[in-house]
Amino acid sequence: MKNTVFIFLVSILFTAQTVAQNYDKQVDDLLKKMTLEEKIGQMNQYTGFFDITGPAPMDGDSKVKYDDIKSGRVGSMLNVRGAKQIREMQKLAVENSRLGIPIVFAMDVIHGHKTVFPIPLAEAASWDMEAIEQGARIAAIEASAEGLHWTFAPMVDISRDARWGRVMEGGGEDPYLGSQIAAARVKGFQGTDLSATNTIAACAKHFAGYGFAEAGKDYNTSDVGTSTLYNVILPPFKAAAEAGVASFMNSFNTLNGIPATGDRFLQRDILKGSWNYDGMMVSDWGSIGEMVPHGFAKDGRHAALLAAQAGSDMDMESHLYKVHLAELVKSGELDEKLIDDAARRVLLLKYKLGLFDDPYKYSDELREKELLMHPDHIATATEMAKKSIVLLKNDNKLLPLAKSGKSIALIGPLSDDKTSPLGNWRLAGDDGTAISVLEGLKKYPNNTLQHAKGLNLIGERIQFVHEVEINTDDRTGITEAVAAARGKDVVVMVLGEHGYQSGEGRSRAHLGLPGLQQELLEAVYEVNQNIVLVLMNGRPLAIDWANENIPAIVEAWQLGIGSGDAIASVLYGDTNPSGKLPMTFPKTIGQVPIYYNFMNTGRPGPIEMVFWSHYIDETNAPLYPFGHGLSYADFSYSDLNVTSKAMLNGAKVSVNVTNNSTVDGHEVVQLYIRDYFASVVRPIKELKAFEKVFLKAGESKTILFDLGEDELGFYNNQGKFVFEKGKFDIMVGGSSMGGLVKTIDL
Ligand code: BGC
């Protein structure tokens, strides 16, 4: 019996090894057959655009590009989708090029695909890793059914700056939560078998420091110290690598003076060196060429050299590898071994995807028809939307609303909008496919509902880009909205940002409600204070006035296709909200960057005199802290027990959580630590564990956590992970503020 098990184990091991070795051998054999130009060809990625008569190149220079494909000079295309379109373009490569190497087709599949899921920041608010993984899974099922092989997601950039428009695309401000999300999304996209036709390769981006753009201005300089780099920025990337992410993307920014695209330290020393990462690195769009305006490369040729030396394996749309690499090798400036290494990584991805077995395997038009916008996908996206909603405030239990006998006014420029809730970055998602709040509320017919927008949206869709604003000067609708609000039992106001007011290139210098929305809110408040404010936004907003005056505030982000249904379900109590903020909300923009895991400083205060770390015109406290989120249930924490395991440099933690209410609900139990003194100063709080737990009305549960060196240690300024003995606080609660505390000495 034992022998059989042994033989079985050996055979598994042997098979696993042969598979890996097989690819190595196949890649080696193929590389030997390839000319220098063909190897460089694998390092080029071009964009296409969607043309119903077939794929066509964007720049109109079609002959050159088709010829490039036919001669094996294109490794990858992005922005071509559709089973038929991809099959046709693949044919050009496979049937014409000398070695018939297939192209890998990529696209930004960011939150769902045709079925649009909540924006990633909203999903992060669910703190539900299974649901997040499932969201990425469905995105992969739909994207692969459209013939795609590879997504440029997840974006795992940590950011502490709500001005930065791309916070909508990430997991928020915390490296621990961000790491869990990174791993969940990678697993969701890639499944357990990259060669299956319903999985796609993922890409951890943007490596690194892009989320630390100064003043939150997109593409801006990042200057961060070693401690922040290792302890805050890199952990989610490492988690993605450990989860087996098939690729990385570098970034537009400079990090400490070096453009990330040309940064050897990041790409060769850390990623491909210490982390031993064998996947591939794609540049960001044109980022190789951008090293010239950055002032790092003297011209395009120099930029190509620096990027290739630094470890950028594929050139997305700079067209510089294509022009310069062969000559750089021939002149002896660039070692051909680096070209071999880059081409090897690209080819390996193609082998892992199974493209050499069947280059057309993902292009199945029947599957495409059957799976895009499948009702099960829409239902899952709606469930995800419900989980992503955060109840920020609920004075006097204004929510949930009674289901009958009430008069309701629904107001706001976003109240009936079917496009904005889809958010930014949804290339396959069609305008107008979201359920609006108006449609969602109409499904509860036993209240009266009067609708008045108050303000309009202005703007247009230019090609793939929307430029939309919320009315900045037309006040004509405000009177009607005020009249609708007068005398109603409740006013539901849907305000915030249009879906295209966050995302790439959409940094904001103001964090209030855009356009005339604050004016509309205050005008309505004059006649009716029973307001439920439903916020739709792609970033934290500074809404201090609303927090002071409005009794109930619901954070509804941009929730995708099921938006209105999810919001109505929460407003009427069919869903008990359970989301928690993945990013701190500031009171005012002057507090930004504001984040919960800050350092104590030598003058934490408060003291009588002015000489402590504070503002003289605003408190240090945020509007809503990281981890905050209310429920219709009422949870309490008790009996925090911490047993230190000094020998093992760890601790066992238990805590009781009770639902003291008459409704069932989910609570996210959060564990934070504070390391009091260390060779590198540690934050006043760091999230190290959490569990989302379901508690029936009146139910209590004991939640257990195990802390070890992984949780209690940190990276020192040499980039080494260390554990240092000393005094630690262990804090457990329902947000990053408050909670129960026990102190241990290790
Ligand atoms: C973005 C990337 C994206 C790429 C391709 C760039 O502008 O920064 O995140 O993947 O475009 O669309």
mmCIF file with all atom_site columns, N, CA, C and O in Angstrom, residues 580 584-585 587 591 594-598 619-629 637 667 670 672 684-685 731-741:
data_model
loop_
_atom_site.group_PDB
_atom_site.id
_atom_site.type_symbol
_atom_site.label_atom_id
_atom_site.label_alt_id
_atom_site.label_comp_id
_atom_site.label_asym_id
_atom_site.label_entity_id
_atom_site.label_seq_id
_atom_site.pdbx_PDB_ins_code
_atom_site.Cartn_x
_atom_site.Cartn_y
_atom_site.Cartn_z
_atom_site.occupancy
_atom_site.B_iso_or_equiv
_atom_site.pdbx_formal_charge
_atom_site.auth_seq_id
_atom_site.auth_comp_id
_atom_site.auth_asym_id
_atom_site.auth_atom_id
_atom_site.pdbx_PDB_model_num
ATOM 1   N N  . LYS A 1 580 ? -16.629 47.527 3.904  1.00 0.00 ? 580 LYS A N  1
ATOM 2   C CA . LYS A 1 580 ? -15.760 48.343 4.761  1.00 0.00 ? 580 LYS A CA 1
ATOM 3   C C  . LYS A 1 580 ? -14.795 49.091 3.849  1.00 0.00 ? 580 LYS A C  1
ATOM 4   O O  . LYS A 1 580 ? -14.279 48.508 2.868  1.00 0.00 ? 580 LYS A O  1
ATOM 5   N N  . THR A 1 584 ? -9.055  55.509 3.191  1.00 0.00 ? 584 THR A N  1
ATOM 6   C CA . THR A 1 584 ? -9.500  56.562 4.103  1.00 0.00 ? 584 THR A CA 1
ATOM 7   C C  . THR A 1 584 ? -10.171 57.709 3.347  1.00 0.00 ? 584 THR A C  1
ATOM 8   O O  . THR A 1 584 ? -9.686  58.098 2.291  1.00 0.00 ? 584 THR A O  1
ATOM 9   N N  . PHE A 1 585 ? -11.264 58.222 3.896  1.00 0.00 ? 585 PHE A N  1
ATOM 10  C CA . PHE A 1 585 ? -11.895 59.421 3.328  1.00 0.00 ? 585 PHE A CA 1
ATOM 11  C C  . PHE A 1 585 ? -11.393 60.633 4.109  1.00 0.00 ? 585 PHE A C  1
ATOM 12  O O  . PHE A 1 585 ? -11.500 60.662 5.340  1.00 0.00 ? 585 PHE A O  1
ATOM 13  N N  . LYS A 1 587 ? -11.317 64.681 5.395  1.00 0.00 ? 587 LYS A N  1
ATOM 14  C CA . LYS A 1 587 ? -12.308 65.745 5.619  1.00 0.00 ? 587 LYS A CA 1
ATOM 15  C C  . LYS A 1 587 ? -12.124 66.825 4.584  1.00 0.00 ? 587 LYS A C  1
ATOM 16  O O  . LYS A 1 587 ? -13.064 67.460 4.140  1.00 0.00 ? 587 LYS A O  1
ATOM 17  N N  . GLN A 1 591 ? -5.615  67.355 3.907  1.00 0.00 ? 591 GLN A N  1
ATOM 18  C CA . GLN A 1 591 ? -5.122  66.210 4.708  1.00 0.00 ? 591 GLN A CA 1
ATOM 19  C C  . GLN A 1 591 ? -4.483  65.119 3.843  1.00 0.00 ? 591 GLN A C  1
ATOM 20  O O  . GLN A 1 591 ? -3.863  64.196 4.367  1.00 0.00 ? 591 GLN A O  1
ATOM 21  N N  . ILE A 1 594 ? -3.711  60.903 3.220  1.00 0.00 ? 594 ILE A N  1
ATOM 22  C CA . ILE A 1 594 ? -4.135  60.526 4.574  1.00 0.00 ? 594 ILE A CA 1
ATOM 23  C C  . ILE A 1 594 ? -4.375  59.027 4.577  1.00 0.00 ? 594 ILE A C  1
ATOM 24  O O  . ILE A 1 594 ? -4.995  58.488 3.657  1.00 0.00 ? 594 ILE A O  1
ATOM 25  N N  . TYR A 1 595 ? -3.848  58.324 5.558  1.00 0.00 ? 595 TYR A N  1
ATOM 26  C CA . TYR A 1 595 ? -3.961  56.864 5.606  1.00 0.00 ? 595 TYR A CA 1
ATOM 27  C C  . TYR A 1 595 ? -3.836  56.425 7.056  1.00 0.00 ? 595 TYR A C  1
ATOM 28  O O  . TYR A 1 595 ? -3.260  57.120 7.886  1.00 0.00 ? 595 TYR A O  1
ATOM 29  N N  . TYR A 1 596 ? -4.404  55.247 7.338  1.00 0.00 ? 596 TYR A N  1
ATOM 30  C CA . TYR A 1 596 ? -4.523  54.840 8.742  1.00 0.00 ? 596 TYR A CA 1
ATOM 31  C C  . TYR A 1 596 ? -3.197  54.366 9.326  1.00 0.00 ? 596 TYR A C  1
ATOM 32  O O  . TYR A 1 596 ? -2.974  54.439 10.526 1.00 0.00 ? 596 TYR A O  1
ATOM 33  N N  . ASN A 1 597 ? -2.311  53.843 8.466  1.00 0.00 ? 597 ASN A N  1
ATOM 34  C CA . ASN A 1 597 ? -1.080  53.219 8.981  1.00 0.00 ? 597 ASN A CA 1
ATOM 35  C C  . ASN A 1 597 ? 0.102   54.189 8.915  1.00 0.00 ? 597 ASN A C  1
ATOM 36  O O  . ASN A 1 597 ? 1.109   53.918 8.287  1.00 0.00 ? 597 ASN A O  1
ATOM 37  N N  . PHE A 1 598 ? -0.107  55.347 9.554  1.00 0.00 ? 598 PHE A N  1
ATOM 38  C CA . PHE A 1 598 ? 0.943   56.371 9.541  1.00 0.00 ? 598 PHE A CA 1
ATOM 39  C C  . PHE A 1 598 ? 1.899   56.164 10.709 1.00 0.00 ? 598 PHE A C  1
ATOM 40  O O  . PHE A 1 598 ? 1.657   55.339 11.594 1.00 0.00 ? 598 PHE A O  1
ATOM 41  N N  . THR A 1 619 ? -8.656  69.066 12.126 1.00 0.00 ? 619 THR A N  1
ATOM 42  C CA . THR A 1 619 ? -8.159  67.985 12.982 1.00 0.00 ? 619 THR A CA 1
ATOM 43  C C  . THR A 1 619 ? -7.342  66.996 12.145 1.00 0.00 ? 619 THR A C  1
ATOM 44  O O  . THR A 1 619 ? -7.390  67.017 10.915 1.00 0.00 ? 619 THR A O  1
ATOM 45  N N  . ASN A 1 620 ? -6.635  66.108 12.826 1.00 0.00 ? 620 ASN A N  1
ATOM 46  C CA . ASN A 1 620 ? -5.891  65.060 12.113 1.00 0.00 ? 620 ASN A CA 1
ATOM 47  C C  . ASN A 1 620 ? -6.805  63.922 11.670 1.00 0.00 ? 620 ASN A C  1
ATOM 48  O O  . ASN A 1 620 ? -6.450  63.143 10.797 1.00 0.00 ? 620 ASN A O  1
ATOM 49  N N  . ALA A 1 621 ? -7.968  63.826 12.311 1.00 0.00 ? 621 ALA A N  1
ATOM 50  C CA . ALA A 1 621 ? -8.839  62.663 12.075 1.00 0.00 ? 621 ALA A CA 1
ATOM 51  C C  . ALA A 1 621 ? -9.413  62.696 10.664 1.00 0.00 ? 621 ALA A C  1
ATOM 52  O O  . ALA A 1 621 ? -9.718  63.761 10.125 1.00 0.00 ? 621 ALA A O  1
ATOM 53  N N  . PRO A 1 622 ? -9.583  61.518 10.081 1.00 0.00 ? 622 PRO A N  1
ATOM 54  C CA . PRO A 1 622 ? -10.211 61.474 8.751  1.00 0.00 ? 622 PRO A CA 1
ATOM 55  C C  . PRO A 1 622 ? -11.712 61.669 8.877  1.00 0.00 ? 622 PRO A C  1
ATOM 56  O O  . PRO A 1 622 ? -12.271 61.638 9.980  1.00 0.00 ? 622 PRO A O  1
ATOM 57  N N  . LEU A 1 623 ? -12.366 61.797 7.742  1.00 0.00 ? 623 LEU A N  1
ATOM 58  C CA . LEU A 1 623 ? -13.828 61.840 7.746  1.00 0.00 ? 623 LEU A CA 1
ATOM 59  C C  . LEU A 1 623 ? -14.351 60.434 8.074  1.00 0.00 ? 623 LEU A C  1
ATOM 60  O O  . LEU A 1 623 ? -15.154 60.256 8.982  1.00 0.00 ? 623 LEU A O  1
ATOM 61  N N  . TYR A 1 624 ? -13.873 59.444 7.313  1.00 0.00 ? 624 TYR A N  1
ATOM 62  C CA . TYR A 1 624 ? -14.184 58.046 7.597  1.00 0.00 ? 624 TYR A CA 1
ATOM 63  C C  . TYR A 1 624 ? -12.880 57.259 7.517  1.00 0.00 ? 624 TYR A C  1
ATOM 64  O O  . TYR A 1 624 ? -12.178 57.340 6.510  1.00 0.00 ? 624 TYR A O  1
ATOM 65  N N  . PRO A 1 625 ? -12.572 56.494 8.532  1.00 0.00 ? 625 PRO A N  1
ATOM 66  C CA . PRO A 1 625 ? -11.290 55.785 8.515  1.00 0.00 ? 625 PRO A CA 1
ATOM 67  C C  . PRO A 1 625 ? -11.316 54.529 7.645  1.00 0.00 ? 625 PRO A C  1
ATOM 68  O O  . PRO A 1 625 ? -12.389 53.975 7.346  1.00 0.00 ? 625 PRO A O  1
ATOM 69  N N  . PHE A 1 626 ? -10.157 54.078 7.287  1.00 0.00 ? 626 PHE A N  1
ATOM 70  C CA . PHE A 1 626 ? -9.971  52.780 6.630  1.00 0.00 ? 626 PHE A CA 1
ATOM 71  C C  . PHE A 1 626 ? -10.679 51.707 7.469  1.00 0.00 ? 626 PHE A C  1
ATOM 72  O O  . PHE A 1 626 ? -10.618 51.728 8.701  1.00 0.00 ? 626 PHE A O  1
ATOM 73  N N  . GLY A 1 627 ? -11.359 50.806 6.812  1.00 0.00 ? 627 GLY A N  1
ATOM 74  C CA . GLY A 1 627 ? -12.012 49.698 7.533  1.00 0.00 ? 627 GLY A CA 1
ATOM 75  C C  . GLY A 1 627 ? -13.388 50.027 8.063  1.00 0.00 ? 627 GLY A C  1
ATOM 76  O O  . GLY A 1 627 ? -14.087 49.160 8.581  1.00 0.00 ? 627 GLY A O  1
ATOM 77  N N  . HIS A 1 628 ? -13.819 51.302 7.913  1.00 0.00 ? 628 HIS A N  1
ATOM 78  C CA . HIS A 1 628 ? -15.115 51.710 8.454  1.00 0.00 ? 628 HIS A CA 1
ATOM 79  C C  . HIS A 1 628 ? -16.265 51.234 7.568  1.00 0.00 ? 628 HIS A C  1
ATOM 80  O O  . HIS A 1 628 ? -16.167 51.253 6.344  1.00 0.00 ? 628 HIS A O  1
ATOM 81  N N  . GLY A 1 629 ? -17.351 50.872 8.171  1.00 0.00 ? 629 GLY A N  1
ATOM 82  C CA . GLY A 1 629 ? -18.559 50.509 7.438  1.00 0.00 ? 629 GLY A CA 1
ATOM 83  C C  . GLY A 1 629 ? -19.594 50.015 8.427  1.00 0.00 ? 629 GLY A C  1
ATOM 84  O O  . GLY A 1 629 ? -19.279 49.186 9.279  1.00 0.00 ? 629 GLY A O  1
ATOM 85  N N  . TYR A 1 637 ? -17.835 43.524 20.397 1.00 0.00 ? 637 TYR A N  1
ATOM 86  C CA . TYR A 1 637 ? -16.629 42.706 20.562 1.00 0.00 ? 637 TYR A CA 1
ATOM 87  C C  . TYR A 1 637 ? -16.361 42.514 22.043 1.00 0.00 ? 637 TYR A C  1
ATOM 88  O O  . TYR A 1 637 ? -16.506 43.462 22.833 1.00 0.00 ? 637 TYR A O  1
ATOM 89  N N  . GLU A 1 667 ? -20.024 40.751 9.443  1.00 0.00 ? 667 GLU A N  1
ATOM 90  C CA . GLU A 1 667 ? -19.095 41.722 10.007 1.00 0.00 ? 667 GLU A CA 1
ATOM 91  C C  . GLU A 1 667 ? -17.682 41.351 9.557  1.00 0.00 ? 667 GLU A C  1
ATOM 92  O O  . GLU A 1 667 ? -17.321 40.164 9.512  1.00 0.00 ? 667 GLU A O  1
ATOM 93  N N  . GLN A 1 670 ? -11.460 42.756 12.072 1.00 0.00 ? 670 GLN A N  1
ATOM 94  C CA . GLN A 1 670 ? -10.139 43.201 11.613 1.00 0.00 ? 670 GLN A CA 1
ATOM 95  C C  . GLN A 1 670 ? -9.129  43.170 12.754 1.00 0.00 ? 670 GLN A C  1
ATOM 96  O O  . GLN A 1 670 ? -9.413  43.630 13.850 1.00 0.00 ? 670 GLN A O  1
ATOM 97  N N  . TYR A 1 672 ? -5.367  44.370 13.917 1.00 0.00 ? 672 TYR A N  1
ATOM 98  C CA . TYR A 1 672 ? -4.249  45.279 13.656 1.00 0.00 ? 672 TYR A CA 1
ATOM 99  C C  . TYR A 1 672 ? -3.174  45.050 14.705 1.00 0.00 ? 672 TYR A C  1
ATOM 100 O O  . TYR A 1 672 ? -3.474  44.643 15.833 1.00 0.00 ? 672 TYR A O  1
ATOM 101 N N  . ILE A 1 684 ? 1.594   53.182 13.438 1.00 0.00 ? 684 ILE A N  1
ATOM 102 C CA . ILE A 1 684 ? 0.836   53.050 14.694 1.00 0.00 ? 684 ILE A CA 1
ATOM 103 C C  . ILE A 1 684 ? -0.183  51.907 14.614 1.00 0.00 ? 684 ILE A C  1
ATOM 104 O O  . ILE A 1 684 ? -0.680  51.441 15.628 1.00 0.00 ? 684 ILE A O  1
ATOM 105 N N  . LYS A 1 685 ? -0.498  51.484 13.423 1.00 0.00 ? 685 LYS A N  1
ATOM 106 C CA . LYS A 1 685 ? -1.407  50.345 13.242 1.00 0.00 ? 685 LYS A CA 1
ATOM 107 C C  . LYS A 1 685 ? -1.123  49.705 11.907 1.00 0.00 ? 685 LYS A C  1
ATOM 108 O O  . LYS A 1 685 ? -0.850  50.409 10.933 1.00 0.00 ? 685 LYS A O  1
ATOM 109 N N  . MET A 1 731 ? -4.787  44.625 18.297 1.00 0.00 ? 731 MET A N  1
ATOM 110 C CA . MET A 1 731 ? -6.064  45.348 18.350 1.00 0.00 ? 731 MET A CA 1
ATOM 111 C C  . MET A 1 731 ? -7.070  44.653 17.434 1.00 0.00 ? 731 MET A C  1
ATOM 112 O O  . MET A 1 731 ? -6.729  44.342 16.288 1.00 0.00 ? 731 MET A O  1
ATOM 113 N N  . VAL A 1 732 ? -8.274  44.415 17.948 1.00 0.00 ? 732 VAL A N  1
ATOM 114 C CA . VAL A 1 732 ? -9.291  43.763 17.122 1.00 0.00 ? 732 VAL A CA 1
ATOM 115 C C  . VAL A 1 732 ? -10.587 44.556 17.188 1.00 0.00 ? 732 VAL A C  1
ATOM 116 O O  . VAL A 1 732 ? -11.036 44.939 18.273 1.00 0.00 ? 732 VAL A O  1
ATOM 117 N N  . GLY A 1 733 ? -11.167 44.814 16.027 1.00 0.00 ? 733 GLY A N  1
ATOM 118 C CA . GLY A 1 733 ? -12.423 45.558 15.989 1.00 0.00 ? 733 GLY A CA 1
ATOM 119 C C  . GLY A 1 733 ? -13.015 45.578 14.601 1.00 0.00 ? 733 GLY A C  1
ATOM 120 O O  . GLY A 1 733 ? -12.539 44.890 13.700 1.00 0.00 ? 733 GLY A O  1
ATOM 121 N N  . GLY A 1 734 ? -14.019 46.433 14.441 1.00 0.00 ? 734 GLY A N  1
ATOM 122 C CA . GLY A 1 734 ? -14.747 46.490 13.173 1.00 0.00 ? 734 GLY A CA 1
ATOM 123 C C  . GLY A 1 734 ? -14.290 47.605 12.261 1.00 0.00 ? 734 GLY A C  1
ATOM 124 O O  . GLY A 1 734 ? -14.923 47.879 11.241 1.00 0.00 ? 734 GLY A O  1
ATOM 125 N N  . SER A 1 735 ? -13.182 48.278 12.623 1.00 0.00 ? 735 SER A N  1
ATOM 126 C CA . SER A 1 735 ? -12.600 49.284 11.732 1.00 0.00 ? 735 SER A CA 1
ATOM 127 C C  . SER A 1 735 ? -11.183 49.559 12.219 1.00 0.00 ? 735 SER A C  1
ATOM 128 O O  . SER A 1 735 ? -10.735 48.965 13.205 1.00 0.00 ? 735 SER A O  1
ATOM 129 N N  . SER A 1 736 ? -10.466 50.455 11.541 1.00 0.00 ? 736 SER A N  1
ATOM 130 C CA . SER A 1 736 ? -9.097  50.740 11.979 1.00 0.00 ? 736 SER A CA 1
ATOM 131 C C  . SER A 1 736 ? -9.081  51.701 13.163 1.00 0.00 ? 736 SER A C  1
ATOM 132 O O  . SER A 1 736 ? -8.029  52.030 13.672 1.00 0.00 ? 736 SER A O  1
ATOM 133 N N  . MET A 1 737 ? -10.263 52.163 13.577 1.00 0.00 ? 737 MET A N  1
ATOM 134 C CA . MET A 1 737 ? -10.328 53.035 14.758 1.00 0.00 ? 737 MET A CA 1
ATOM 135 C C  . MET A 1 737 ? -11.048 52.292 15.873 1.00 0.00 ? 737 MET A C  1
ATOM 136 O O  . MET A 1 737 ? -12.052 51.631 15.628 1.00 0.00 ? 737 MET A O  1
ATOM 137 N N  . GLY A 1 738 ? -10.573 52.455 17.064 1.00 0.00 ? 738 GLY A N  1
ATOM 138 C CA . GLY A 1 738 ? -11.245 51.819 18.205 1.00 0.00 ? 738 GLY A CA 1
ATOM 139 C C  . GLY A 1 738 ? -10.901 50.349 18.274 1.00 0.00 ? 738 GLY A C  1
ATOM 140 O O  . GLY A 1 738 ? -9.868  49.912 17.771 1.00 0.00 ? 738 GLY A O  1
ATOM 141 N N  . GLY A 1 739 ? -11.774 49.561 18.901 1.00 0.00 ? 739 GLY A N  1
ATOM 142 C CA . GLY A 1 739 ? -11.536 48.124 19.017 1.00 0.00 ? 739 GLY A CA 1
ATOM 143 C C  . GLY A 1 739 ? -10.901 47.772 20.355 1.00 0.00 ? 739 GLY A C  1
ATOM 144 O O  . GLY A 1 739 ? -10.526 48.643 21.144 1.00 0.00 ? 739 GLY A O  1
ATOM 145 N N  . LEU A 1 740 ? -10.782 46.478 20.599 1.00 0.00 ? 740 LEU A N  1
ATOM 146 C CA . LEU A 1 740 ? -10.189 45.997 21.846 1.00 0.00 ? 740 LEU A CA 1
ATOM 147 C C  . LEU A 1 740 ? -8.679  45.888 21.675 1.00 0.00 ? 740 LEU A C  1
ATOM 148 O O  . LEU A 1 740 ? -8.200  45.586 20.579 1.00 0.00 ? 740 LEU A O  1
ATOM 149 N N  . VAL A 1 741 ? -7.942  46.095 22.773 1.00 0.00 ? 741 VAL A N  1
ATOM 150 C CA . VAL A 1 741 ? -6.472  46.073 22.681 1.00 0.00 ? 741 VAL A CA 1
ATOM 151 C C  . VAL A 1 741 ? -5.880  45.193 23.773 1.00 0.00 ? 741 VAL A C  1
ATOM 152 O O  . VAL A 1 741 ? -6.329  45.229 24.920 1.00 0.00 ? 741 VAL A O  1
#
